[in-house]
XYZ file of C-alpha atoms in Angstrom:
561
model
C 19.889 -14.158 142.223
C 23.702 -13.686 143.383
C 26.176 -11.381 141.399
C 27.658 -14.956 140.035
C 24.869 -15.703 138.060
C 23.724 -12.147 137.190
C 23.723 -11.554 133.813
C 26.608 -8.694 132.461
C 24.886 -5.615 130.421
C 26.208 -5.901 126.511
C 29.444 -3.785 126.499
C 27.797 -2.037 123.498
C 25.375 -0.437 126.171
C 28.295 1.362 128.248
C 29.903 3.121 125.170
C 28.915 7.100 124.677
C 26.612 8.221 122.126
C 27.616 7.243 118.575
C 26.013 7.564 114.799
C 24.165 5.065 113.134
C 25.077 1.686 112.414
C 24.316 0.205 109.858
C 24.254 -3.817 109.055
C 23.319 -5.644 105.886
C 23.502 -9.275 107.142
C 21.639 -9.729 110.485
C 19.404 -7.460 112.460
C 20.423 -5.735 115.433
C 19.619 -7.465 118.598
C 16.187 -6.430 120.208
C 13.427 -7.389 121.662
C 11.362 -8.983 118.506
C 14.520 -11.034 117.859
C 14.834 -13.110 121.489
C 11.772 -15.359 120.733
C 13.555 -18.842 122.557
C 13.007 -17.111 126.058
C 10.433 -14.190 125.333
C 6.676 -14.370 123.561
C 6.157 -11.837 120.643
C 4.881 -8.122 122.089
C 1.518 -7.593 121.722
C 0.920 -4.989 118.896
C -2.145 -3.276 117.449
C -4.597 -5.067 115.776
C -7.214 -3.244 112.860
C -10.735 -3.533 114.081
C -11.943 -1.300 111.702
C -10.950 1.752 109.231
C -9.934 4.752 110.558
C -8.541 7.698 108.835
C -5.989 10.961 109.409
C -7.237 14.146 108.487
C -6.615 15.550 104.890
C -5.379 19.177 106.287
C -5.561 18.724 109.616
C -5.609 21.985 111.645
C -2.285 22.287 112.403
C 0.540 24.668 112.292
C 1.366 22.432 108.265
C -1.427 21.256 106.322
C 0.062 18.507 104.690
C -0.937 14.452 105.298
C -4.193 13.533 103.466
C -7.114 12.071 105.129
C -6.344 8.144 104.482
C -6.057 4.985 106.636
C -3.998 5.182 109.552
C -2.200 2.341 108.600
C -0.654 4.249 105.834
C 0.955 7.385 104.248
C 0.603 7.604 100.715
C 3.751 9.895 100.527
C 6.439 9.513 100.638
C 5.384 5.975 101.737
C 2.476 4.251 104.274
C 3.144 3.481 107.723
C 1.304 1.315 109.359
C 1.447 -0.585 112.421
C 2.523 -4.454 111.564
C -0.455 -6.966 112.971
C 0.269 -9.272 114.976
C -2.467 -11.343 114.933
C -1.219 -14.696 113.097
C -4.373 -15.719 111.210
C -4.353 -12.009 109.608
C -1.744 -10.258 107.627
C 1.523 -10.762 109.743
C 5.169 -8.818 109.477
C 7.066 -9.999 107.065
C 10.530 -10.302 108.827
C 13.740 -8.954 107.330
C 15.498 -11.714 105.478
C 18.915 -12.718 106.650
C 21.793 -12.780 103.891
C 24.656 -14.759 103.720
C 26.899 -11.534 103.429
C 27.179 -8.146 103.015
C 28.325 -9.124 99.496
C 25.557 -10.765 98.606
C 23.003 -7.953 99.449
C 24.464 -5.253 97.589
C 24.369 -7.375 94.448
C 20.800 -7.897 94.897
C 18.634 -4.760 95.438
C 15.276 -6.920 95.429
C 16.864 -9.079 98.650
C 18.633 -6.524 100.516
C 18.137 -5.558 103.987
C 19.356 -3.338 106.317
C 19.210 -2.466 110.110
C 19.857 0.518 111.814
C 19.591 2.220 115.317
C 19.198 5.390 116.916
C 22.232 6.901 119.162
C 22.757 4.552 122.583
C 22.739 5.534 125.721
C 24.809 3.914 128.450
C 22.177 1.472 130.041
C 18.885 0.486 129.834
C 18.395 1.453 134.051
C 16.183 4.405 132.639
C 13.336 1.957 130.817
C 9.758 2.906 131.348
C 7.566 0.075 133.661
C 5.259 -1.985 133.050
C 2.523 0.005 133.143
C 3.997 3.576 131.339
C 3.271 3.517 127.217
C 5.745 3.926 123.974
C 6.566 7.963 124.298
C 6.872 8.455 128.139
C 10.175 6.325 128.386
C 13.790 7.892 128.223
C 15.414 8.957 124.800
C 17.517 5.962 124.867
C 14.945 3.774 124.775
C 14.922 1.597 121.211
C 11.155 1.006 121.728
C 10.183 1.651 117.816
C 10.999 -0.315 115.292
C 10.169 1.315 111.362
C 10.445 -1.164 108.635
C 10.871 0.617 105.398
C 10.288 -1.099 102.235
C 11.400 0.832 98.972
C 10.009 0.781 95.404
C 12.650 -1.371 94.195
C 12.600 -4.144 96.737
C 14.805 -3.168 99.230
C 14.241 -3.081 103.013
C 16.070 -0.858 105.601
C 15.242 -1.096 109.333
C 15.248 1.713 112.090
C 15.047 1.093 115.904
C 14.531 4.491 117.260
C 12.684 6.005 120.195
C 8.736 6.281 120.584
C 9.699 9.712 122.648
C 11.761 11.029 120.106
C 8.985 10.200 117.496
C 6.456 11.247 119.165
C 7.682 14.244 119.911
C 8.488 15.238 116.067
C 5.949 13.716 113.697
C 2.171 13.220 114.757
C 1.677 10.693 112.377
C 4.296 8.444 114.177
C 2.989 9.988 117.099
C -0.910 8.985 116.409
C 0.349 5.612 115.594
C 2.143 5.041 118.724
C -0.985 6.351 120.592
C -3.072 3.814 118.839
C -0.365 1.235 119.857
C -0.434 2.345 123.664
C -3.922 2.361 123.922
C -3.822 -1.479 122.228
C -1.762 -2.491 123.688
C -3.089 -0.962 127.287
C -6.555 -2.749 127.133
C -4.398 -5.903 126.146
C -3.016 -5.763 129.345
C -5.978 -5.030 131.207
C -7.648 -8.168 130.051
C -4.473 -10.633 130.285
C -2.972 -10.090 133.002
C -1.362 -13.262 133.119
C 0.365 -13.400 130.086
C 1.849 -9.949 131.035
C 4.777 -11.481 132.480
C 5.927 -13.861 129.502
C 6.987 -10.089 127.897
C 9.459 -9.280 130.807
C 12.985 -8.799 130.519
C 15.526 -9.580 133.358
C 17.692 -6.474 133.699
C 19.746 -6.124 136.573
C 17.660 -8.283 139.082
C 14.321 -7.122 138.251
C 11.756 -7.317 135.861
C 10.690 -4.584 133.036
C 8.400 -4.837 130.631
C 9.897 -4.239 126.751
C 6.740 -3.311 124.409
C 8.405 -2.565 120.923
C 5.458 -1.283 118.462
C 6.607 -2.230 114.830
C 5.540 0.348 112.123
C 5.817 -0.939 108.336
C 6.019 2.041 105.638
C 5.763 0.625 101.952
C 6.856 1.625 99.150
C 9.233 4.092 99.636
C 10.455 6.223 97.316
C 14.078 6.628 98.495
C 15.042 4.674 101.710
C 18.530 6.885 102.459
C 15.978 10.029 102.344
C 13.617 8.813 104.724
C 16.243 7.094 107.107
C 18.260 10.578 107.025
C 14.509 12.675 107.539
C 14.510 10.536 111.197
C 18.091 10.990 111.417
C 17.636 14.576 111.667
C 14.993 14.403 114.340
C 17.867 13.467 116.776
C 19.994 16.761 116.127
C 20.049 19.423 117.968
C 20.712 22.323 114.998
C 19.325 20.816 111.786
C 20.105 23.769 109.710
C 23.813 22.966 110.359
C 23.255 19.054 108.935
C 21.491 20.537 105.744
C 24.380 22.628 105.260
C 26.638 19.463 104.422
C 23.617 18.221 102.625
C 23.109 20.449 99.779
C 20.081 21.862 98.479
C 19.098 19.076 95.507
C 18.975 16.575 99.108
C 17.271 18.590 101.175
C 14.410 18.981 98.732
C 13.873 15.286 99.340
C 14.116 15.405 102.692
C 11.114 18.345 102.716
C 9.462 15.760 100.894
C 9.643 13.074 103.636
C 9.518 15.477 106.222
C 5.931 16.959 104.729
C 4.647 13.396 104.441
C 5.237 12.471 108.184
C 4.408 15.698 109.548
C 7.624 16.561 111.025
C 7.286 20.329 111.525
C 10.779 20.801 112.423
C 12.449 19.292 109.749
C 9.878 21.263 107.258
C 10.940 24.662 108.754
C 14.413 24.087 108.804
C 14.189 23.048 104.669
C 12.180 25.789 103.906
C 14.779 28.234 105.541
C 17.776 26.543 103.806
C 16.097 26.829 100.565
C 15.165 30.090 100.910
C 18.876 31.341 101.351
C 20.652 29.374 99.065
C 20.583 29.030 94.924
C 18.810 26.697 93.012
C 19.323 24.523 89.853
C 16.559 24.757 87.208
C 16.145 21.218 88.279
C 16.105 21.621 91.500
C 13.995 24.576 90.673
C 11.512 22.278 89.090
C 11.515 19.880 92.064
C 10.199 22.679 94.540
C 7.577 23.449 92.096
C 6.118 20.095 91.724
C 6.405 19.645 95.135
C 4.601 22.693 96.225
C 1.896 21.523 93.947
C 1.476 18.714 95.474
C 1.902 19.909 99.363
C 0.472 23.234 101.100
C 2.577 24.331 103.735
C 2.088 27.505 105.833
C 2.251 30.792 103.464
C 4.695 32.845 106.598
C 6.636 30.138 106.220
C 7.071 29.497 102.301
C 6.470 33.211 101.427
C 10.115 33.561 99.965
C 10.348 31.131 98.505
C 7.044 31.329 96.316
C 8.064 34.372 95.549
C 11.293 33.199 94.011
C 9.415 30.683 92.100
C 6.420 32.879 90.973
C 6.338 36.230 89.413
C 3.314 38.013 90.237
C 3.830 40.378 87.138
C 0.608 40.673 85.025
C 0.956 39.563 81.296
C 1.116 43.356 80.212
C 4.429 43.609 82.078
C 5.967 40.763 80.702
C 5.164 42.384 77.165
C 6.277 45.984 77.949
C 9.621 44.223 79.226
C 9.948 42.312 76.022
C 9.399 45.964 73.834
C 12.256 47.392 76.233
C 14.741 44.262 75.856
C 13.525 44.657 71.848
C 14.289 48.695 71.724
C 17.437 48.534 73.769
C 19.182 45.683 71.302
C 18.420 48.141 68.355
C 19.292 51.035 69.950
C 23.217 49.442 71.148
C 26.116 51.072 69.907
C 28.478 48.377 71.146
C 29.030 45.219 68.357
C 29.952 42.628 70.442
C 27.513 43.477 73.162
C 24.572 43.912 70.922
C 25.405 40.407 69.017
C 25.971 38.681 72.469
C 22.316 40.271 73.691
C 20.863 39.277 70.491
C 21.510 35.737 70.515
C 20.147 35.873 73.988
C 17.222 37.563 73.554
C 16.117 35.282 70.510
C 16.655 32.458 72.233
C 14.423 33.700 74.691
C 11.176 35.039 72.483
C 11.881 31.639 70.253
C 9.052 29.384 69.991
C 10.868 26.502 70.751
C 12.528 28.039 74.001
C 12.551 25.785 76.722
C 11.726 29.185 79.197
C 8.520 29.673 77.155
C 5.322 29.309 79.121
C 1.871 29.482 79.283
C 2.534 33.615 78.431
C 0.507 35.429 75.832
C 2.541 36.088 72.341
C 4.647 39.170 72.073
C 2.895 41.941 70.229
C 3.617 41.785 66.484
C 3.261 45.595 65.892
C 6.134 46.433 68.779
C 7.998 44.644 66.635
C 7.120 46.056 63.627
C 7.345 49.437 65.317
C 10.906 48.411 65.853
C 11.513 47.592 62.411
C 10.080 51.374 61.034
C 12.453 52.616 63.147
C 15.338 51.227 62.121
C 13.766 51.816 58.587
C 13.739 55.371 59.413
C 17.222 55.297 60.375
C 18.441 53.845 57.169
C 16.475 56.676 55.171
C 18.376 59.484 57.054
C 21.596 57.817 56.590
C 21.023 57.469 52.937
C 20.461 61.069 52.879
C 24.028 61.613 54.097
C 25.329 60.525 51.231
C 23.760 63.793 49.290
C 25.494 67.147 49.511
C 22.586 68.783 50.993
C 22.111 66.501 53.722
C 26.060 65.545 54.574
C 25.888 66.696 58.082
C 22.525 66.478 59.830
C 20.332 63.365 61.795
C 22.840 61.480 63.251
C 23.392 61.618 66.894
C 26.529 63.156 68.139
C 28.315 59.794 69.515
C 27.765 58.226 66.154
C 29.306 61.338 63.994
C 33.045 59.302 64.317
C 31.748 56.244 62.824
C 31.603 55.292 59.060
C 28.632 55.162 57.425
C 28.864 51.534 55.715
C 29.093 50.712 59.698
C 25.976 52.627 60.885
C 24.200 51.317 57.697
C 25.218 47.568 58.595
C 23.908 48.057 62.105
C 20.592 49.312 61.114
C 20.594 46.633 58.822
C 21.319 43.962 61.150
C 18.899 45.186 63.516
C 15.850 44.444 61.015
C 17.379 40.897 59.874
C 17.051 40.143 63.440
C 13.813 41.230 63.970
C 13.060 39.535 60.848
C 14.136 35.888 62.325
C 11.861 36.874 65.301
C 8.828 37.509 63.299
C 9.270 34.492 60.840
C 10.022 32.499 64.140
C 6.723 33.476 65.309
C 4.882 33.613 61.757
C 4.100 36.956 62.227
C 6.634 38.218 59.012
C 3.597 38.685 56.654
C 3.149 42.333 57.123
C 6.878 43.160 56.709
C 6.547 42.095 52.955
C 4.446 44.774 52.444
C 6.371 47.277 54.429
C 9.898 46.343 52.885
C 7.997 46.298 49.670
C 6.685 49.675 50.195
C 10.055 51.399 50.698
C 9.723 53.892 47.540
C 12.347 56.803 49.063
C 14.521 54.607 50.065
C 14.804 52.731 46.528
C 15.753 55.732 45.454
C 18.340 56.274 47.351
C 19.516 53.158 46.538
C 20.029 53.948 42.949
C 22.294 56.952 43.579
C 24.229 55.367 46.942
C 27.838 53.585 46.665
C 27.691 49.787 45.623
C 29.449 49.867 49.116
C 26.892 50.924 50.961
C 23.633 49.893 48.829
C 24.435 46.510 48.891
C 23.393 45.767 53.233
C 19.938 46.608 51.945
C 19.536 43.917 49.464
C 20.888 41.476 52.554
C 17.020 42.151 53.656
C 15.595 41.434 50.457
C 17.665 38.093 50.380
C 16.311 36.860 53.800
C 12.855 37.065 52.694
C 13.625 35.429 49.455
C 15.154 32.395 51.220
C 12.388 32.552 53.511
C 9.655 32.510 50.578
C 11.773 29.752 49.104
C 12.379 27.227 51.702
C 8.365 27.479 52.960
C 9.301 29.676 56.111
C 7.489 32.624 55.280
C 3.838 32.168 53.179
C 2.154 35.511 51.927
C -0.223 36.255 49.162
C 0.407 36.861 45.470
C 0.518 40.227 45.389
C 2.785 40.775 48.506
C 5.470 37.980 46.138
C 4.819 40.415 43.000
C 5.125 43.912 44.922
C 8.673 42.573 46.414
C 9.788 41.302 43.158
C 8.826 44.665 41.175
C 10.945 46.838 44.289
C 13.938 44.844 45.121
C 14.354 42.283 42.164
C 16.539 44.771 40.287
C 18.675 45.634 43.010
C 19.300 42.045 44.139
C 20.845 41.789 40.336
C 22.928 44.556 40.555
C 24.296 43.618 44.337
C 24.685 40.496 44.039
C 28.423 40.407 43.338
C 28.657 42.149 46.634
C 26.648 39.716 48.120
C 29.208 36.974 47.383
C 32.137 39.201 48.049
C 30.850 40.127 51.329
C 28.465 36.916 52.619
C 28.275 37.907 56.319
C 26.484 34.563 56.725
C 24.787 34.781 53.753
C 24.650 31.513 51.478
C 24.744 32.663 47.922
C 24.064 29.181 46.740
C 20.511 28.944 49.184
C 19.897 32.142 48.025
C 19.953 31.613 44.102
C 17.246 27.986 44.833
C 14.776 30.307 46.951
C 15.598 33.174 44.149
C 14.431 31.270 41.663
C 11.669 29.039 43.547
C 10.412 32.010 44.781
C 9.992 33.829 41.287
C 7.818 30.538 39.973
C 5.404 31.395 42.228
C 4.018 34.125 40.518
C 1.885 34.447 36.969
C 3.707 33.424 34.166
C 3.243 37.010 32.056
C 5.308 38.221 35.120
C 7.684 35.713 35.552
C 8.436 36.188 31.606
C 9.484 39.904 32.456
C 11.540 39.013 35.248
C 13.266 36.348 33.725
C 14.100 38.509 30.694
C 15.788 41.187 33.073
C 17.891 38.141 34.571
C 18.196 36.928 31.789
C 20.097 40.304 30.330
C 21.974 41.105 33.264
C 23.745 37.317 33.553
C 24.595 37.961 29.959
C 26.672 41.094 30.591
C 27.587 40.227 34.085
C 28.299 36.851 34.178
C 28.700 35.417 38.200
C 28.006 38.851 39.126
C 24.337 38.161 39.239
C 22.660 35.013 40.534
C 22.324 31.686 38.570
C 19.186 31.205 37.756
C 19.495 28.545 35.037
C 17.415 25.975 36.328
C 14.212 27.847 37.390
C 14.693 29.553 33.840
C 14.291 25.912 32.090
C 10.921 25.243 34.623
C 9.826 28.724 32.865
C 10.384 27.893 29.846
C 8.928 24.359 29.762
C 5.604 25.500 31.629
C 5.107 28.457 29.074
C 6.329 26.864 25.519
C 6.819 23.297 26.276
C 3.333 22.713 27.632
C 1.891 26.492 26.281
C -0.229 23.554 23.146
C -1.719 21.536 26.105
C -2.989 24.136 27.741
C -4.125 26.028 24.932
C -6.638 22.812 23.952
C -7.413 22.461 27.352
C -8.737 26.255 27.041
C -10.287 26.107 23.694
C -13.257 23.276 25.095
């Protein structure tokens, strides 16, 4: 043939490398698509089922045992059949426009190619298979089809393939060797799959690999993308960390060692969101990769502390709160510190319960404390057992630390329905009832801000106890919670007086009536002298007095059958 007739290379092929293109109308031109002059390429054919090894003794044990066909994650690849009575390729649909694809996921499609090279003078011959030829070679054609119905195409290079991922790699083998004994036993026919390049003939074979139902076709198109870079750890630094997690994904599914390694180091260095966080730790469920490798990073994901450890932390975070001098930082820690032990926490596992008696260690302690500041208000004991920092502070503020303190570790153990035993212990508090009746109203007052929790607690159904734990905390602190009350209200500190007075006088129906008659007389006294300065207890007072006079003839027939 004379240079007049010879056919002129595309002017695509003499550019310099580029990216990837990408087109959402027609496919790129290739082999499959010049059927007028060429017959289709003879591709593998399933004679029976094979399989690829579960954890295959490699340097990643990653792709399950399944048909070779097919990758169950992150999607199945499978060489497309060719034969015509069987199950065919289904071939990308061609759209109208651009337009018209983006608008409809279910319909698009999408083509893309690896990086050119300047001329196709470097392709294999006839008789060399998919993975010896040169790198810019479009010999490979992946046909992605996502979850949602869209389809993406990629013309890369068996070589590069090959050379990266051994599933792609055992598929192409499979292909070669097909496609080998094809050729073997048609010789004849080999020549209607020659191309005319230049004067001379070459054989194109293009092996077609269909992976379904992918779960995120940009992911798996940027996993081969990174095959063809020379520093991969550089790309993943544009990508970002919540990315790349997908991409170890892919890259774990195809087995593309590489791209694995370089993941695992970026996410080792940089910091994670708790979702991203989460990610990595369903993935590494559901994927075993090399412990050199992911070493770090487990280590960032899983504490190897035993359970005892986590409790002795939680006693120290507990004992260091109490023990804070400083009011902002000790409120700030607090709330932080709570929200952490909190049933409801969203950083709670599968952890055994903090101890209850730490915490009620905690709370003798700071009952201890309030006993020797009590004591300062006495002559005898005006200057001893407090420590030296604290000597500069008033006492009302020491005292309303202390008391803080056990509110807090109050809300902890009602929190975690551990608060029974504290009734008894606040109940208990003989000395320091004492004290109370000789202290300032100032002062005495933060203790009866205990007394009120656990009444609101009783009353609202937070806090359940038995009869005699109600009646001992009634017989302590029900006369002091009269005579503080109109501190209470004057200084609320969060309190609510109105909360307070319902639980009050829920709380004190709960127990026998002969009790609840001497109780309700001593209210009943003080609100007459007082006035608002004790609580209003006017309505539980009428529920008294109906159940024991109202009622007192029913019952008394009821008793006398």
């Amino acid at each position: 043939m004379d240079g007049s007739t010879r056919r002129k290379p595309p002017a695509s092929l003499h550019r310099g490398r580029r990216s990837w293109c990408c087109s959402f109308a027609i496919p790129p031109s290739s082999p499959e698509n010049l059927k007028a002059r060429y017959p289709k390429t003879d591709i593998i054919t399933k004679t029976g089922p094979k399989s690829f090894p579960n954890s295959p003794k490699s340097a990643l044990n990653i792709v399950n045992r399944i048909d070779p066909r097919r990758i169950l994650s992150p999607g199945r690849v499978s060489p497309i059949d060719s034969d015509p009575t069987g199950d065919s390729v289904r071939h990308v649909p061609q759209t109208q426009s651009p337009a018209a694809d983006l608008t409809v996921p279910r319909s698009r499609s999408g083509s893309f190619r690896a990086p050119n090279g300047s001329n196709f003078a470097n392709f294999p011959g006839p008789d060399a298979g998919l993975g010896s030829g040169d790198g810019d070679l479009f010999d490979v054609r992946l046909n992605l089809k996502g979850k949602s119905g869209g389809c993406l195409v990629l013309e890369t290079n068996s070589a590069v393939l090959c050379a990266n991922s051994a599933v792609f790699a055992g598929l192409i083998e499979e292909f070669n060797n097909n496609n080998a004994a094809a050729n073997n036993n048609n010789n004849n026919n080999n020549n209607n799959n020659c191309k005319r390049n230049g004067g001379f003939l070459e054989k194109r074979n293009v092996c077609r690999i269909e992976v379904p139902e992918v779960e995120n076709l940009g992911v798996f198109k940027q996993t081969i993308e990174l095959m063809f870079e020379d520093n991969i750890t550089k790309k993943l630094l544009k990508i970002g960390a919540h990315r790349c997690i997908d991409i170890l994904e892919v890259s774990a599914g195809i087995m593309f060692n590489k791209g694995v390694i370089s993941c695992l180091k970026y996410l080792e260095a940089v910091p994670w969101t708790e979702e991203e966080e989460e990610k990595l730790r369903s993935l590494f469920m559901r994927f075993r990769f090399d412990d050199a490798t992911t070493g770090e990073i487990l280590a960032r994901l899983y504490s190897r502390d035993s359970v005892d450890s986590q409790q002795n932390l939680a006693r120290q975070l507990v004992w260091s709160i109490t023990g804070c001098t400083d009011a902002n930082a000790r409120n700030e820690l607090k709330s932080l510190v709570k929200g952490l032990l909190s049933r409801s926490s969203v950083y709670e596992k599968d952890q055994r319960d903090l101890n209850k008696e730490d915490l009620l260690v905690a709370c003798q302690s700071c009952l201890g404390l309030l006993v020797n500041l009590f004591d300062e208000t006495s002559e005898d004991n005006a200057q001893g057992k407090v420590a030296k920092e604290e000597k500069g502070k008033p006492l009302i503020e020491r005292v309303s630390r202390q008391v803080d303190n056990i509110n807090w570790l109050l809300e902890i153990l009602l929190d975690r329905q551990m608060a029974e035993e504290f009734v008894d212990l606040w109940a208990n508090q003989g000395k320091l009832l004492k004290l109370h009746e000789n202290a300032s109203p100032l002062v005495r007052y933060e203790l009866s801000r205990v007394s009120a929790n656990l009444f609101i607690a009783m009353g609202t159904r937070k806090l359940h106890c038995r009869s005699e734990a109600r009646s001992g905390l009634f017989q302590s602190w029900f006369g002091p919670m009269l005579s503080d009350f109109g501190w209470l209200q004057r200084c609320r500190k969060g309190l609510d007086i109105r909360s307070l007075e319902e639980a009050l006088g829920q709380t004190l129906l709960t127990l026998p009536l002969k009790q609840q008659y001497l109780l309700f007389m001593e209210w009943f006294h003080c609100f007459s002298k007082h006035g608002t300065e004790c609580p209003n207890l006017s309505k539980a007072f009428q529920i008294w007095w109906r159940r024991s006079f109202l009622r007192g003839s029913e019952t008394n027939a009821v008793e006398s059958r």
